[in-house]
One Martini backbone bead per residue (centre of mass of N, CA, C, O) as a GRO file, in nm:
protein
  378
    1MET     BB    1   5.055   5.885   6.770
    2THR     BB    2   4.824   5.942   6.972
    3LEU     BB    3   4.636   6.101   7.196
    4ASN     BB    4   4.460   6.080   7.452
    5SER     BB    5   4.220   6.258   7.607
    6VAL     BB    6   4.373   6.297   7.873
    7GLU     BB    7   4.648   6.385   7.759
    8LEU     BB    8   4.546   6.625   7.595
    9GLU     BB    9   4.438   6.793   7.833
   10ARG     BB   10   4.704   6.808   7.984
   11ALA     BB   11   4.865   6.946   7.758
   12LYS     BB   12   4.692   7.201   7.737
   13ALA     BB   13   4.720   7.295   8.028
   14ALA     BB   14   5.030   7.315   8.023
   15ALA     BB   15   5.055   7.511   7.782
   16THR     BB   16   4.909   7.741   7.924
   17LEU     BB   17   5.100   7.775   8.164
   18LEU     BB   18   5.358   7.822   7.993
   19GLY     BB   19   5.258   8.073   7.850
   20GLU     BB   20   5.222   8.243   8.108
   21ALA     BB   21   5.516   8.221   8.202
   22SER     BB   22   5.662   8.335   7.951
   23ARG     BB   23   5.527   8.625   7.967
   24ARG     BB   24   5.701   8.674   8.250
   25LEU     BB   25   5.986   8.610   8.073
   26ARG     BB   26   6.152   8.884   7.970
   27ILE     BB   27   6.451   8.905   7.858
   28LEU     BB   28   6.516   9.169   7.692
   29ARG     BB   29   6.349   9.365   7.863
   30SER     BB   30   6.519   9.306   8.136
   31MET     BB   31   6.806   9.419   7.972
   32GLU     BB   32   6.767   9.703   7.946
   33TRP     BB   33   6.897  10.017   7.891
   34ASP     BB   34   6.930  10.315   7.969
   35ALA     BB   35   6.976  10.592   7.777
   36ASP     BB   36   7.197  10.734   7.976
   37VAL     BB   37   7.433  10.535   7.949
   38LYS     BB   38   7.546  10.635   7.682
   39ALA     BB   39   7.585  10.932   7.753
   40ARG     BB   40   7.789  10.882   7.986
   41PHE     BB   41   8.002  10.732   7.826
   42PHE     BB   42   8.070  10.978   7.633
   43ALA     BB   43   8.115  11.191   7.858
   44ASN     BB   44   8.373  10.998   7.957
   45GLY     BB   45   8.525  10.917   7.678
   46ALA     BB   46   8.506  10.601   7.661
   47THR     BB   47   8.674  10.503   7.959
   48ALA     BB   48   8.421  10.401   8.118
   49LEU     BB   49   8.231  10.197   8.261
   50PRO     BB   50   7.931  10.119   8.271
   51VAL     BB   51   7.628  10.186   8.456
   52VAL     BB   52   7.404   9.920   8.558
   53ASP     BB   53   7.051   9.886   8.607
   54TYR     BB   54   6.805   9.650   8.716
   55ALA     BB   55   6.501   9.566   8.723
   56PRO     BB   56   6.293   9.398   8.886
   57VAL     BB   57   6.204   9.042   8.883
   58LYS     BB   58   5.921   8.842   8.878
   59THR     BB   59   5.921   8.465   8.926
   60LYS     BB   60   5.725   8.310   9.113
   61LEU     BB   61   5.473   8.263   8.932
   62ALA     BB   62   5.615   8.123   8.701
   63ARG     BB   63   5.722   7.884   8.867
   64LYS     BB   64   5.444   7.782   8.952
   65LYS     BB   65   5.344   7.716   8.664
   66ILE     BB   66   5.570   7.522   8.586
   67LYS     BB   67   5.520   7.315   8.808
   68ALA     BB   68   5.227   7.249   8.732
   69ALA     BB   69   5.292   7.150   8.447
   70THR     BB   70   5.498   6.924   8.512
   71GLU     BB   71   5.285   6.747   8.677
   72MET     BB   72   5.128   6.681   8.385
   73LEU     BB   73   5.400   6.533   8.217
   74SER     BB   74   5.375   6.237   8.238
   75GLY     BB   75   5.557   6.077   7.991
   76ASP     BB   76   5.660   5.958   7.638
   77HIS     BB   77   5.529   6.148   7.466
   78PRO     BB   78   5.619   6.387   7.243
   79VAL     BB   79   5.436   6.613   7.359
   80LEU     BB   80   5.531   6.585   7.655
   81GLN     BB   81   5.832   6.628   7.594
   82TRP     BB   82   5.813   6.910   7.478
   83LEU     BB   83   5.693   7.043   7.738
   84THR     BB   84   5.921   6.959   7.927
   85ARG     BB   85   6.145   7.119   7.786
   86THR     BB   86   6.010   7.393   7.818
   87ALA     BB   87   6.004   7.399   8.126
   88ALA     BB   88   6.313   7.387   8.162
   89THR     BB   89   6.374   7.648   8.011
   90LEU     BB   90   6.207   7.837   8.198
   91GLU     BB   91   6.366   7.782   8.453
   92THR     BB   92   6.634   7.895   8.343
   93THR     BB   93   6.526   8.175   8.278
   94ALA     BB   94   6.464   8.258   8.567
   95SER     BB   95   6.760   8.237   8.657
   96LEU     BB   96   6.873   8.447   8.466
   97LEU     BB   97   6.709   8.691   8.579
   98GLU     BB   98   6.808   8.656   8.883
   99THR     BB   99   7.140   8.694   8.775
  100ARG     BB  100   7.181   8.967   8.696
  101GLY     BB  101   7.512   9.090   8.727
  102THR     BB  102   7.637   8.799   8.749
  103ALA     BB  103   7.820   8.510   8.718
  104ALA     BB  104   7.570   8.312   8.700
  105PHE     BB  105   7.448   8.406   8.430
  106TYR     BB  106   7.636   8.250   8.231
  107GLY     BB  107   7.539   7.962   8.288
  108HIS     BB  108   7.247   8.009   8.181
  109SER     BB  109   7.324   8.106   7.899
  110LYS     BB  110   7.464   7.846   7.810
  111ALA     BB  111   7.216   7.660   7.846
  112LEU     BB  112   7.037   7.820   7.629
  113TYR     BB  113   7.274   7.904   7.384
  114GLY     BB  114   7.562   7.871   7.442
  115THR     BB  115   7.880   7.872   7.272
  116PRO     BB  116   8.136   7.940   7.046
  117THR     BB  117   8.256   7.630   7.100
  118ARG     BB  118   8.043   7.502   6.965
  119LEU     BB  119   7.924   7.254   6.772
  120LEU     BB  120   7.836   7.163   6.480
  121LEU     BB  121   7.688   6.933   6.275
  122ASP     BB  122   7.977   6.790   6.212
  123GLY     BB  123   8.136   6.768   6.504
  124LYS     BB  124   8.407   6.981   6.453
  125THR     BB  125   8.295   7.270   6.425
  126GLN     BB  126   8.303   7.576   6.538
  127VAL     BB  127   8.136   7.862   6.554
  128LEU     BB  128   8.389   8.038   6.574
  129GLU     BB  129   8.531   7.932   6.317
  130LEU     BB  130   8.314   8.025   6.122
  131ALA     BB  131   8.323   8.325   6.197
  132GLN     BB  132   8.620   8.371   6.122
  133HIS     BB  133   8.593   8.288   5.828
  134MET     BB  134   8.376   8.496   5.748
  135ASP     BB  135   8.528   8.749   5.829
  136SER     BB  136   8.768   8.706   5.636
  137THR     BB  137   8.606   8.676   5.366
  138LEU     BB  138   8.432   8.961   5.400
  139THR     BB  139   8.661   9.136   5.395
  140GLY     BB  140   8.605   9.408   5.170
  141LEU     BB  141   8.294   9.347   5.088
  142THR     BB  142   8.177   9.666   4.936
  143ASN     BB  143   8.067   9.637   4.668
  144PRO     BB  144   7.800   9.792   4.511
  145HIS     BB  145   7.735   9.538   4.313
  146LEU     BB  146   7.627   9.346   4.559
  147VAL     BB  147   7.390   9.547   4.541
  148LEU     BB  148   7.125   9.709   4.493
  149GLU     BB  149   7.012   9.971   4.354
  150GLY     BB  150   6.966  10.192   4.632
  151ALA     BB  151   7.009  10.019   4.901
  152ASP     BB  152   7.219  10.250   5.036
  153GLU     BB  153   7.012  10.445   5.111
  154ALA     BB  154   6.962  10.687   5.327
  155LEU     BB  155   6.786  10.681   5.651
  156THR     BB  156   6.581  10.772   5.866
  157ASP     BB  157   6.380  10.666   6.108
  158ALA     BB  158   6.121  10.792   5.983
  159GLN     BB  159   6.166  10.685   5.692
  160PHE     BB  160   6.171  10.391   5.765
  161VAL     BB  161   5.884  10.371   5.876
  162ALA     BB  162   5.742  10.480   5.616
  163ALA     BB  163   5.845  10.235   5.438
  164LEU     BB  164   5.731   9.990   5.615
  165GLU     BB  165   5.423  10.014   5.671
  166PRO     BB  166   5.299   9.939   5.385
  167LEU     BB  167   5.420   9.650   5.385
  168LEU     BB  168   5.266   9.545   5.627
  169GLY     BB  169   4.983   9.594   5.511
  170LYS     BB  170   5.013   9.404   5.265
  171HIS     BB  171   5.069   9.132   5.442
  172PHE     BB  172   4.859   9.182   5.715
  173GLY     BB  173   4.670   9.405   5.730
  174GLU     BB  174   4.489   9.425   6.019
  175SER     BB  175   4.754   9.265   6.155
  176ALA     BB  176   4.942   9.485   6.157
  177PRO     BB  177   5.206   9.608   6.295
  178ARG     BB  178   5.324   9.841   6.483
  179VAL     BB  179   5.544  10.128   6.477
  180GLU     BB  180   5.818  10.197   6.707
  181LEU     BB  181   6.003  10.435   6.867
  182THR     BB  182   6.308  10.344   7.048
  183PRO     BB  183   6.586  10.447   7.242
  184ASN     BB  184   6.702  10.145   7.404
  185LEU     BB  185   6.793   9.953   7.190
  186SER     BB  186   7.017   9.711   7.085
  187ALA     BB  187   6.859   9.680   6.847
  188LYS     BB  188   6.710   9.802   6.564
  189ALA     BB  189   6.500   9.558   6.608
  190SER     BB  190   6.170   9.441   6.740
  191ALA     BB  191   5.943   9.160   6.728
  192GLY     BB  192   5.593   9.109   6.730
  193SER     BB  193   5.251   9.075   6.695
  194LYS     BB  194   5.188   9.410   6.744
  195ARG     BB  195   5.502   9.504   6.727
  196ILE     BB  196   5.768   9.725   6.607
  197ARG     BB  197   6.076   9.800   6.726
  198VAL     BB  198   6.266  10.105   6.684
  199ARG     BB  199   6.561  10.264   6.689
  200ALA     BB  200   6.623  10.563   6.785
  201GLY     BB  201   6.869  10.719   6.570
  202ALA     BB  202   6.922  10.524   6.368
  203LYS     BB  203   7.072  10.382   6.090
  204PHE     BB  204   6.949  10.367   5.749
  205THR     BB  205   6.828  10.166   5.473
  206GLN     BB  206   6.674  10.018   5.214
  207MET     BB  207   6.778   9.738   5.294
  208ASP     BB  208   6.658   9.740   5.580
  209VAL     BB  209   6.366   9.721   5.498
  210ALA     BB  210   6.381   9.441   5.359
  211GLN     BB  211   6.517   9.288   5.591
  212LEU     BB  212   6.305   9.342   5.816
  213LEU     BB  213   6.067   9.220   5.676
  214GLN     BB  214   6.180   8.929   5.663
  215HIS     BB  215   6.277   8.890   5.960
  216GLU     BB  216   6.065   9.024   6.153
  217ALA     BB  217   5.785   8.995   6.007
  218LEU     BB  218   5.786   8.712   5.824
  219VAL     BB  219   5.870   8.568   6.100
  220HIS     BB  220   5.827   8.680   6.391
  221THR     BB  221   5.539   8.789   6.352
  222ALA     BB  222   5.409   8.547   6.209
  223THR     BB  223   5.464   8.333   6.434
  224ALA     BB  224   5.313   8.486   6.652
  225LEU     BB  225   5.034   8.490   6.518
  226ASN     BB  226   5.009   8.185   6.477
  227GLY     BB  227   5.046   8.111   6.779
  228ARG     BB  228   4.794   8.274   6.884
  229SER     BB  229   4.591   8.062   6.724
  230GLN     BB  230   4.669   7.836   6.943
  231ASP     BB  231   4.445   7.755   7.172
  232GLY     BB  232   4.562   7.474   7.286
  233PHE     BB  233   4.883   7.602   7.232
  234PRO     BB  234   5.005   7.898   7.353
  235ILE     BB  235   5.318   7.856   7.358
  236LEU     BB  236   5.349   7.921   7.042
  237GLY     BB  237   5.308   8.252   7.105
  238THR     BB  238   5.590   8.237   7.259
  239ALA     BB  239   5.895   8.359   7.325
  240HIS     BB  240   6.186   8.156   7.382
  241ALA     BB  241   6.494   8.019   7.422
  242GLY     BB  242   6.412   7.742   7.273
  243THR     BB  243   6.345   7.923   6.988
  244THR     BB  244   6.579   8.111   6.890
  245GLN     BB  245   6.755   7.958   6.685
  246ILE     BB  246   6.526   7.903   6.472
  247GLN     BB  247   6.420   8.185   6.437
  248GLU     BB  248   6.694   8.307   6.339
  249GLY     BB  249   6.755   8.105   6.116
  250LEU     BB  250   6.496   8.163   5.950
  251ALA     BB  251   6.545   8.469   5.916
  252VAL     BB  252   6.817   8.449   5.768
  253PHE     BB  253   6.718   8.271   5.539
  254ALA     BB  254   6.516   8.481   5.430
  255GLU     BB  255   6.730   8.685   5.350
  256MET     BB  256   6.886   8.512   5.147
  257ILE     BB  257   6.642   8.424   4.945
  258SER     BB  258   6.559   8.750   4.907
  259GLY     BB  259   6.829   8.940   4.884
  260THR     BB  260   6.891   9.092   5.194
  261MET     BB  261   7.185   8.971   5.212
  262ASP     BB  262   7.476   9.117   5.294
  263PRO     BB  263   7.804   9.120   5.377
  264THR     BB  264   7.775   9.310   5.621
  265ARG     BB  265   7.560   9.148   5.770
  266PHE     BB  266   7.710   8.876   5.789
  267ARG     BB  267   7.954   8.989   5.944
  268ARG     BB  268   7.795   9.082   6.194
  269LEU     BB  269   7.724   8.795   6.290
  270SER     BB  270   8.020   8.703   6.326
  271ASP     BB  271   8.118   8.927   6.525
  272ARG     BB  272   7.945   8.839   6.765
  273VAL     BB  273   8.094   8.579   6.828
  274ILE     BB  274   8.372   8.704   6.874
  275ALA     BB  275   8.284   8.897   7.105
  276ILE     BB  276   8.192   8.682   7.302
  277GLN     BB  277   8.469   8.542   7.328
  278MET     BB  278   8.617   8.781   7.441
  279SER     BB  279   8.452   8.788   7.704
  280VAL     BB  280   8.505   8.503   7.800
  281GLU     BB  281   8.829   8.582   7.809
  282GLY     BB  282   8.789   8.901   7.957
  283ALA     BB  283   8.667   9.115   7.808
  284ASP     BB  284   8.554   9.424   7.817
  285PHE     BB  285   8.352   9.665   7.711
  286ILE     BB  286   8.573   9.849   7.589
  287GLU     BB  287   8.715   9.635   7.416
  288VAL     BB  288   8.465   9.569   7.242
  289TYR     BB  289   8.414   9.852   7.145
  290GLN     BB  290   8.690   9.879   6.998
  291TYR     BB  291   8.649   9.649   6.802
  292TYR     BB  292   8.411   9.788   6.656
  293LEU     BB  293   8.543  10.063   6.591
  294GLU     BB  294   8.764   9.951   6.396
  295LYS     BB  295   8.542   9.853   6.182
  296SER     BB  296   8.344  10.141   6.164
  297ASP     BB  297   8.377  10.430   6.295
  298ASP     BB  298   8.112  10.396   6.505
  299PRO     BB  299   8.030  10.473   6.816
  300ASP     BB  300   7.726  10.417   6.843
  301GLN     BB  301   7.723  10.127   6.717
  302SER     BB  302   7.944  10.009   6.902
  303PHE     BB  303   7.784  10.029   7.159
  304ASP     BB  304   7.541   9.852   7.072
  305ASN     BB  305   7.706   9.598   7.014
  306ALA     BB  306   7.824   9.565   7.300
  307ARG     BB  307   7.559   9.557   7.458
  308ARG     BB  308   7.459   9.281   7.355
  309ILE     BB  309   7.687   9.120   7.516
  310PHE     BB  310   7.640   9.266   7.825
  311ARG     BB  311   7.360   9.211   7.878
  312GLY     BB  312   7.326   9.090   8.213
  313GLY     BB  313   7.616   9.095   8.269
  314ILE     BB  314   7.967   9.152   8.288
  315LEU     BB  315   8.164   9.438   8.219
  316THR     BB  316   8.456   9.297   8.294
  317GLY     BB  317   8.405   9.010   8.215
  318GLY     BB  318   8.326   8.646   8.165
  319ALA     BB  319   7.982   8.722   8.139
  320PRO     BB  320   7.796   8.682   7.887
  321PHE     BB  321   7.561   8.718   7.637
  322THR     BB  322   7.490   8.434   7.406
  323LYS     BB  323   7.265   8.470   7.188
  324ASP     BB  324   7.437   8.573   6.921
  325MET     BB  325   7.540   8.262   6.846
  326VAL     BB  326   7.270   8.137   6.693
  327TYR     BB  327   7.256   8.221   6.391
  328LEU     BB  328   7.447   8.023   6.242
  329ASN     BB  329   7.340   7.753   6.353
  330GLY     BB  330   7.046   7.805   6.274
  331LEU     BB  331   7.092   7.821   5.971
  332LEU     BB  332   7.201   7.532   5.934
  333ARG     BB  333   6.959   7.380   6.054
  334VAL     BB  334   6.744   7.485   5.860
  335HIS     BB  335   6.875   7.402   5.595
  336ASN     BB  336   6.888   7.098   5.658
  337PHE     BB  337   6.585   7.056   5.704
  338LEU     BB  338   6.488   7.146   5.423
  339ARG     BB  339   6.642   6.938   5.258
  340MET     BB  340   6.509   6.688   5.390
  341ALA     BB  341   6.212   6.757   5.332
  342VAL     BB  342   6.244   6.753   5.026
  343LYS     BB  343   6.366   6.469   4.993
  344LEU     BB  344   6.098   6.339   5.148
  345GLY     BB  345   5.831   6.498   5.069
  346ARG     BB  346   5.781   6.721   5.337
  347ALA     BB  347   5.618   7.008   5.321
  348ASP     BB  348   5.455   7.001   5.587
  349LEU     BB  349   5.705   7.059   5.771
  350ILE     BB  350   5.759   7.346   5.674
  351ARG     BB  351   5.492   7.469   5.774
  352LEU     BB  352   5.545   7.412   6.081
  353LEU     BB  353   5.753   7.649   6.124
  354PHE     BB  354   5.479   7.861   6.128
  355VAL     BB  355   5.284   7.795   6.385
  356GLY     BB  356   5.535   7.907   6.562
  357LYS     BB  357   5.726   7.872   6.841
  358LEU     BB  358   6.025   7.671   6.774
  359ASP     BB  359   6.183   7.360   6.753
  360LEU     BB  360   6.298   7.098   6.576
  361GLU     BB  361   6.242   6.892   6.812
  362ASP     BB  362   5.917   6.956   6.793
  363ILE     BB  363   5.802   6.841   6.524
  364PRO     BB  364   5.684   6.561   6.594
  365ALA     BB  365   5.465   6.671   6.786
  366LEU     BB  366   5.331   6.868   6.579
  367ALA     BB  367   5.256   6.655   6.368
  368ILE     BB  368   5.057   6.509   6.546
  369LEU     BB  369   4.868   6.749   6.602
  370ALA     BB  370   4.801   6.804   6.307
  371ASP     BB  371   4.676   6.522   6.247
  372MET     BB  372   4.451   6.579   6.484
  373GLY     BB  373   4.356   6.892   6.450
  374GLU     BB  374   4.516   7.091   6.685
  375LEU     BB  375   4.610   7.284   6.448
  376THR     BB  376   4.660   7.582   6.300
  377PRO     BB  377   4.725   7.686   6.014
  378PRO     BB  378   4.958   7.924   5.888
   0.00000   0.00000   0.00000
């Protein structure tokens, strides 16, 4: 089911416009908190809600590009449908950014990422129920024999960077991303095609080095680099909300099969879902902070964990950022897809997961483009 020449050119033009729009809609970057927010929180005895201001985000030009792309995409071909879905996702993303700090933010977050009560692949189990089961199962599993010897060796942020950089060079050569220490990240690390940002002052272990290499570098950075090589379809080189679930599911799967996923890490993913649901039900920032503090007795990390849930939303509760509930569902979707690809003898479809940033729903369209020779192999 190939595209004719006219449709192909329209698809490429639309993909270029969508790529340009996506690069202007930086979700996580637009929701970062200033470093002094944490300092003020602890200076007030961790008893007063943080006060957060977000820098203005200009979405007008992005919306203009999305509209122009959408007008090129009439038709029912899978490639045109893929790009139409992407355009709709970017429209919702623009609305998300425009409503940061308001109740309307939560509606757009639900549309992009779902909620903890969303059903899994079996159509019966909620993501929240799986998270609660995993949390209960993994509680107390801290036996040092469950991880490799030396994996829990403590590292400073500088030691962590020094251990990671040569591994990046080994895998990526001249394309290796640079590593930067950044003071106000909600996550311990965030990866793109050119750099990996690491939270300054965070606590790390040798296991974190291996885990971040698998998760951030060999999935997020690799798919970004591969996507940037897709000259005809540059939208594959930009991360957007429509690709988040599969990107994170693939990254967590990489941790599991490489042996870098320990019980503590898996439980942390489950706790995020539970914390999001707490906020949905009205828990404020301090209550979620206390939830994490009871689990870890680490005030600094508990603040950062709670910040992930409330960035962009309302700190009094009821309107969280729901991105962190995609990890478990993404993992199950990726695992199921890989099983089916192997069963059907379609290893070529597994390779397509790495051509750029995508959703599993996009695979039929990308398979057509690959057969047409329109995609650069990953």
